[in-house]
Short mmCIF file of C-alpha atoms and ligand atoms in Angstrom, two decimals:
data_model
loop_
_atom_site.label_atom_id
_atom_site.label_comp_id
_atom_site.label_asym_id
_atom_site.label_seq_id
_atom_site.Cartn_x
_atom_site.Cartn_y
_atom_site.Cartn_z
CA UNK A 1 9.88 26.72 -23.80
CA UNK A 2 9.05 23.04 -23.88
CA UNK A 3 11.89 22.68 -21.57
CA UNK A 4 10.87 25.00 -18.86
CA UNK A 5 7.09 23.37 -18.48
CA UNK A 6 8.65 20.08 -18.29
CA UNK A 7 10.54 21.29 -15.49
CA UNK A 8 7.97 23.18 -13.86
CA UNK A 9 5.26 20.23 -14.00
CA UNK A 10 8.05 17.48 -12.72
CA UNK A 11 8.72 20.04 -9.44
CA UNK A 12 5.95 18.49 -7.54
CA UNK A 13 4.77 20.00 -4.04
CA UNK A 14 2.31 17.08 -3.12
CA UNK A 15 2.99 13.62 -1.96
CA UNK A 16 2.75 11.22 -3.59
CA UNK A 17 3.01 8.12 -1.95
CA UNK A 18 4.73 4.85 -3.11
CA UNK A 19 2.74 2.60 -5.74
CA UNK A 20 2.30 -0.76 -4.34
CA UNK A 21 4.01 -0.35 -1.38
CA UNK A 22 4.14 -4.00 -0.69
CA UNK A 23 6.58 -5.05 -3.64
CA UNK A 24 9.57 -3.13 -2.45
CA UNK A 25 8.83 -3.94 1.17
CA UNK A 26 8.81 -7.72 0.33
CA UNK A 27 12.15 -7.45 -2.14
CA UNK A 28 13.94 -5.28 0.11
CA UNK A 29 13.24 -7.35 3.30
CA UNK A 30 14.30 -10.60 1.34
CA UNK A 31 17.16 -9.17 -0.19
CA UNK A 32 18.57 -8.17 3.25
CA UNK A 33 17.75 -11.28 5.04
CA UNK A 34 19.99 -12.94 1.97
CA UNK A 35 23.06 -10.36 2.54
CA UNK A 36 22.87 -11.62 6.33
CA UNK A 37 22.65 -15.20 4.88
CA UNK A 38 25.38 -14.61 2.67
CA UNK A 39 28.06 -13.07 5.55
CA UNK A 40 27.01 -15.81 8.06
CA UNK A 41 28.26 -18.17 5.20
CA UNK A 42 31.57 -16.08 4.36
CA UNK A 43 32.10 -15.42 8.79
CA UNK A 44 30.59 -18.38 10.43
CA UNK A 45 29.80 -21.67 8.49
CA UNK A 46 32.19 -21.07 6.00
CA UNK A 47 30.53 -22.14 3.06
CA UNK A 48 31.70 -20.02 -0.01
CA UNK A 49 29.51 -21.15 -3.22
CA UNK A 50 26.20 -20.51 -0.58
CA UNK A 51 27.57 -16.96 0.11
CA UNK A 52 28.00 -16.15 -3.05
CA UNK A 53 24.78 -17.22 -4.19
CA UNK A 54 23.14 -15.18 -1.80
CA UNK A 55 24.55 -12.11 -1.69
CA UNK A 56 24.61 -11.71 -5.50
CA UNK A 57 20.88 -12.76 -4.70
CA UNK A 58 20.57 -9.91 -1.95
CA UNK A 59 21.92 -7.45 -3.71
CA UNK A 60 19.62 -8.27 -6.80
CA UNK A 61 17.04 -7.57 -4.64
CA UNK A 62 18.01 -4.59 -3.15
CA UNK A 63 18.80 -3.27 -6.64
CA UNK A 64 15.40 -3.95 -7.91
CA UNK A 65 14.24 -2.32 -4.66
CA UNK A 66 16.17 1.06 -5.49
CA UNK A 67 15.00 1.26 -9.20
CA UNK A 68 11.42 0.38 -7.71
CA UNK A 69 11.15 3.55 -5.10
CA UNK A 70 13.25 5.59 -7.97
CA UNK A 71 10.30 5.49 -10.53
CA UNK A 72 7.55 5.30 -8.23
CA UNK A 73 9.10 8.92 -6.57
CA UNK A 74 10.65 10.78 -9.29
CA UNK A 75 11.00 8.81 -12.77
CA UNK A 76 6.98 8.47 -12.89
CA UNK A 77 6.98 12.25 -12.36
CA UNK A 78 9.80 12.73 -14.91
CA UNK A 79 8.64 10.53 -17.69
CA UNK A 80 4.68 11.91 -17.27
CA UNK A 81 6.28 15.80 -17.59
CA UNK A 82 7.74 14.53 -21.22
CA UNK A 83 4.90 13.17 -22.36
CA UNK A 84 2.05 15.56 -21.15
CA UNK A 85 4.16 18.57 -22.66
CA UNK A 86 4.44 16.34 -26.30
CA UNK A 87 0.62 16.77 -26.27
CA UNK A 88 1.06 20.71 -26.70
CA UNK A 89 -2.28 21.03 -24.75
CA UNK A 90 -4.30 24.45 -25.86
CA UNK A 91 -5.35 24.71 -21.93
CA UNK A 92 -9.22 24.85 -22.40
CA UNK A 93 -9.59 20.49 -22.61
CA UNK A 94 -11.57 18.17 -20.64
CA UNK A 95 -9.17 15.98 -19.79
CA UNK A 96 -9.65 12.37 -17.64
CA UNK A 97 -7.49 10.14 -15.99
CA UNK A 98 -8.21 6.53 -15.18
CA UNK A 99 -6.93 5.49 -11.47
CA UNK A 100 -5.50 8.55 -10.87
CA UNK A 101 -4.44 7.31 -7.66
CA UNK A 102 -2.89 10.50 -5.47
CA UNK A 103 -3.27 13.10 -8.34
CA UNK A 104 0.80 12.15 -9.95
CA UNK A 105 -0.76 12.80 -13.49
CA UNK A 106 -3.83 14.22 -13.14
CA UNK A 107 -2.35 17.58 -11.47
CA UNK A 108 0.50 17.28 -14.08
CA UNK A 109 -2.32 17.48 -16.65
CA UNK A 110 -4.06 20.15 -14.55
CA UNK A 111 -1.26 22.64 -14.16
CA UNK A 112 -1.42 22.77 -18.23
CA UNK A 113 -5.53 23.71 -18.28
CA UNK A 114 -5.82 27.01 -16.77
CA UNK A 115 -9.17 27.12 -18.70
CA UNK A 116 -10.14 23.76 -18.71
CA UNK A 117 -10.86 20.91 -16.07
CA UNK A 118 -8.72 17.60 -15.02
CA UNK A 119 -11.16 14.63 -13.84
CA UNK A 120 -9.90 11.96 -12.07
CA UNK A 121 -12.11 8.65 -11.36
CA UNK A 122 -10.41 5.88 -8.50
CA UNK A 123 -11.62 3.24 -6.21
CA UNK A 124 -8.66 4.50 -4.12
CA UNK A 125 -6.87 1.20 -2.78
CA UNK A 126 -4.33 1.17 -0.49
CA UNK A 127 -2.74 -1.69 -1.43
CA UNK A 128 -1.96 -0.32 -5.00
CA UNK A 129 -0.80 3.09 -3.93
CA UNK A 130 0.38 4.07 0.09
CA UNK A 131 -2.16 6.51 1.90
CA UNK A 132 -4.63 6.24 -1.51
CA UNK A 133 -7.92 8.14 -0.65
CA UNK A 134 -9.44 11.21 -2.21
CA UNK A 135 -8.85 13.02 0.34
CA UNK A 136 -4.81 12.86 -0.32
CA UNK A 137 -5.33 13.98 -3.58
CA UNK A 138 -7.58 16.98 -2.75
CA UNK A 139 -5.19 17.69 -0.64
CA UNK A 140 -2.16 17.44 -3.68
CA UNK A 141 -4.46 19.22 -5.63
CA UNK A 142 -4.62 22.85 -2.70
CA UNK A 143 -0.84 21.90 -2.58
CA UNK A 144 0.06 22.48 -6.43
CA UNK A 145 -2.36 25.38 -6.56
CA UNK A 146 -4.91 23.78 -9.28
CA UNK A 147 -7.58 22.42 -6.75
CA UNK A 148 -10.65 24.92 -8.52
CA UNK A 149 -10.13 23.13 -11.95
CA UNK A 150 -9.69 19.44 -10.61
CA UNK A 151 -12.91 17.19 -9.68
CA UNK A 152 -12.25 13.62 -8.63
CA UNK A 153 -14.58 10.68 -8.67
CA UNK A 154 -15.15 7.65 -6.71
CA UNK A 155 -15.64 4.89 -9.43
CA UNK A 156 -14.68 2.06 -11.59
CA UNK A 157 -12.90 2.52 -15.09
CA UNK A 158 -14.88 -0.86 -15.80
CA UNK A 159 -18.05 2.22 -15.78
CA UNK A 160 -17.09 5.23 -15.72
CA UNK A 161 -20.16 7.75 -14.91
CA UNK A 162 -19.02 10.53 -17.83
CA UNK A 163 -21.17 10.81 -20.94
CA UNK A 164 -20.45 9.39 -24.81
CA UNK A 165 -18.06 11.87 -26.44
CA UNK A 166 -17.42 14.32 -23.85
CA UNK A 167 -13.68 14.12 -22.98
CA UNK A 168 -10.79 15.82 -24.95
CA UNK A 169 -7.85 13.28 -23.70
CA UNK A 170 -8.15 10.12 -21.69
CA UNK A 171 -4.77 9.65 -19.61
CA UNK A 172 -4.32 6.62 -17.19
CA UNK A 173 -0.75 5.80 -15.53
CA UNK A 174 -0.06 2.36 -14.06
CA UNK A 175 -3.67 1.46 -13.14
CA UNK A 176 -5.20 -0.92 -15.64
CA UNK A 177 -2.97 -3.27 -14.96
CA UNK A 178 -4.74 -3.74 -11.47
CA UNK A 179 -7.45 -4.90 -13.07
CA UNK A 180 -6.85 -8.78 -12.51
CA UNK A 181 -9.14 -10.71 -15.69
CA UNK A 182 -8.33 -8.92 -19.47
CA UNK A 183 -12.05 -8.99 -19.62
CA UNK A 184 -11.97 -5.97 -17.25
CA UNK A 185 -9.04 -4.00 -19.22
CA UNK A 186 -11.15 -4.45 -22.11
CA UNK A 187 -13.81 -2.85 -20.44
CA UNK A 188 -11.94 -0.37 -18.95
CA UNK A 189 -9.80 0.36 -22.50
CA UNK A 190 -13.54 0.12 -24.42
CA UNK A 191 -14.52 2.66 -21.79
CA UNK A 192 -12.00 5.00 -22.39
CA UNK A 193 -12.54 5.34 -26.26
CA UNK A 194 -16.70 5.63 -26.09
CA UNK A 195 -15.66 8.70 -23.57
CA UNK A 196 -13.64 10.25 -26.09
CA UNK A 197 -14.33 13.09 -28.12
CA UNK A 198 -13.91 11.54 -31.81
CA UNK A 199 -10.29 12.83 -33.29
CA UNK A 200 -9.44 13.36 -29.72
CA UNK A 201 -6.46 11.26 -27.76
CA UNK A 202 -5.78 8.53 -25.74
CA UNK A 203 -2.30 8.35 -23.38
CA UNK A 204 -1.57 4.99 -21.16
CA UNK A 205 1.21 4.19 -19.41
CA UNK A 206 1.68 0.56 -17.75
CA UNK A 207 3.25 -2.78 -17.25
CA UNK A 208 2.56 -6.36 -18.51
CA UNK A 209 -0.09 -6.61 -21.25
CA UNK A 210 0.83 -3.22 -23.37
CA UNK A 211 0.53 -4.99 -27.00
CA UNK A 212 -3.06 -6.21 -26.01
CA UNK A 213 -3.96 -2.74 -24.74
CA UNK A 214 -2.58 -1.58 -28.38
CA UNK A 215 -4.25 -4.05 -30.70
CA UNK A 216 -7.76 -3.96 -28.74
CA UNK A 217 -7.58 -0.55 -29.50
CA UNK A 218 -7.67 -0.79 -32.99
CA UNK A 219 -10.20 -3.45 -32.87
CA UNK A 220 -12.34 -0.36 -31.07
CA UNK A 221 -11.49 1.39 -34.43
CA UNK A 222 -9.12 3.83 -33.32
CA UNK A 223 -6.39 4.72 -35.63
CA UNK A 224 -2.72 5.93 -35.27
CA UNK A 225 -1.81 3.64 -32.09
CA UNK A 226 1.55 3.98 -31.24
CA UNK A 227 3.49 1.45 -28.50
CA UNK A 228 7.04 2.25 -27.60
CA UNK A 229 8.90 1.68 -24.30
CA UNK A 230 9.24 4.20 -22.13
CA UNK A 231 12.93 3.59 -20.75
CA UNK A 232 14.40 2.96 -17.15
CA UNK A 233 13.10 5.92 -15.56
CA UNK A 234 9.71 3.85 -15.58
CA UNK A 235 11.40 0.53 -15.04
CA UNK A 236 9.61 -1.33 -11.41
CA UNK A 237 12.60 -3.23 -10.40
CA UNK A 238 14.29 -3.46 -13.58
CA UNK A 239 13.65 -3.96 -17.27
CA UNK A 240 11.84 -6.98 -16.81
CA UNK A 241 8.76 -4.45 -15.48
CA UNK A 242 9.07 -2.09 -17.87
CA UNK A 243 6.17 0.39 -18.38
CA UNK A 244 5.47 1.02 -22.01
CA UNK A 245 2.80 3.46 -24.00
CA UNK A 246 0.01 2.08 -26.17
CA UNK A 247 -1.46 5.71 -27.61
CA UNK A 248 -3.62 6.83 -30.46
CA UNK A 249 -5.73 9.71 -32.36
CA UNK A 250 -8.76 8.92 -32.66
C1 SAM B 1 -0.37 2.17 -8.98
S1 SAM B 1 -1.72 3.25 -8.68
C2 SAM B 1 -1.38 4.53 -9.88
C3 SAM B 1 -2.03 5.84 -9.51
C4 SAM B 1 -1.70 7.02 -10.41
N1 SAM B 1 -2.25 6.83 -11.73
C5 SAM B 1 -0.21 7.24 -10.47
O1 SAM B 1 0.40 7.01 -11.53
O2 SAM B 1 0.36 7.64 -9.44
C6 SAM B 1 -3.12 2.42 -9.43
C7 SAM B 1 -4.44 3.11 -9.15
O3 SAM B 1 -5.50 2.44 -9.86
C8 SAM B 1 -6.64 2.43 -9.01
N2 SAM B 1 -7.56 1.38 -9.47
C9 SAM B 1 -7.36 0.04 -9.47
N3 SAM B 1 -8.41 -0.59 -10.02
C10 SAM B 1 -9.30 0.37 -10.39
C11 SAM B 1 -10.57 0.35 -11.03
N4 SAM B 1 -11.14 -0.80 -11.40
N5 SAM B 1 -11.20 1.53 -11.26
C12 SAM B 1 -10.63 2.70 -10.88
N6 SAM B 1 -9.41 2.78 -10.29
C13 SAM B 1 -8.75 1.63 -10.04
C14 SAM B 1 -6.06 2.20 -7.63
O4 SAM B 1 -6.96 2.54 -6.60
C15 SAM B 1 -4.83 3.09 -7.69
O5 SAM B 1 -5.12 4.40 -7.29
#
């Protein structure tokens, strides 16, 4: 049973873009420019130690570039299907995702609440997600069928307009992170729990500063967090940018 949702919710219809298209651009462009490098060096000038150091160089890069578009296209999607069907939803929650970006999650979340709603709040830049505006995700949202029971926002996590206690689950994927000063992520994080429901849950997914996410959390009070790694499927270039999950029950 488990098995067929996942599948069903990871069989995506929209389009969903590339997140920050300008990180595989640069690697890949670099990377080739170093494989050219590298075979003018083995061809021309004749220099073996500087071909060798850039093609293994180049094709670093272009390896990075390939696990980059892989998550960002289909491991994202993959990963989010596992996790969303762990939460064995009841289909009646208010549930509210943080950056939701081109709907990836949030219409994951609301093909599972055929008698609830999925809210998604975003300032919608372009530079952290190709073609970002809510307009895309309206349109994901006619695409996967679930457009009557999705409403999107234009806001900032930092203040989200949604009233104390009023939210079953909180979901965010890959967004907090673009919040530059950890002032801001604890805003955004503190923001998240006084939205909550109390006993209710709270699933991120993202890079860099996980642990903090995890331990200002249970400065906020909330108990049960959970961090673990969520494997190369989420991996933005390689392991070094993992994505892990800081999560709780509140
Ligand atoms: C990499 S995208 C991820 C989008 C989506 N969650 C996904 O996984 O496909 C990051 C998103 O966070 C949004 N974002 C960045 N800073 C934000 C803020 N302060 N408040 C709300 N959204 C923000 C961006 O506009 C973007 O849509």
């Amino acid at each position: 049973m488990q098995t067929t949702t996942r599948a069903r919710l990871a069989r995506r219809r929209g389009d969903y873009g590339l997140d920050a298209p300008y990180v595989p651009f640069t690697f890949a462009a670099i990377g080739a420019v170093l494989l050219a490098i590298g075979l003018l060096c083995i061809f021309v000038v004749k220099f073996a130690l500087g071909a060798v150091i850039c093609l293994a160089y180049g094709l670093f890069l272009l390896l990075s570039t390939a696990s980059y578009v892989y998550t960002s296209r289909a491991g994202k999607f993959q990963v989010w299907s596992e996790l969303l069907t762990e939460l064995d939803l009841r289909g009646d929650e208010v549930v509210l995702d943080l950056g939701c970006g081109r709907g990836a999650v949030l219409l994951m979340a609301a093909a599972l609440l055929p008698a609830g709603k999925a809210v998604g709040v975003d300032l919608w830049k372009t530079g952290d997600q190709s073609g970002n505006a809510m307009e895309a995700t309206h349109r994901n949202a006619e695409r996967e069928g679930v457009a009557a029971r999705v409403e999107l926002h234009t806001a900032d996590m930092r203040a989200l307009p949604v009233a104390d206690a009023s939210v079953d689950l909180v979901l965010s994927s890959l967004a907090i992170h673009n919040i530059p000063d950890w002032g801001g992520r604890a805003q955004a994080i503190a923001e998240a729990v006084r939205v909550l429901k109390p006993g209710c849950r709270l699933l991120i997914t993202d890079i860099r500063a996980t642990r903090q996410y995890a331990e200002h959390l249970q400065v906020l009070g909330m108990s049960a967090v959970q961090h673990r790694s969520l494997g190369w499927r989420f991996w933005y270039g390689g392991p070094w940018v993992a994505t892990a999950q800081p999560r709780l029950v509140g």
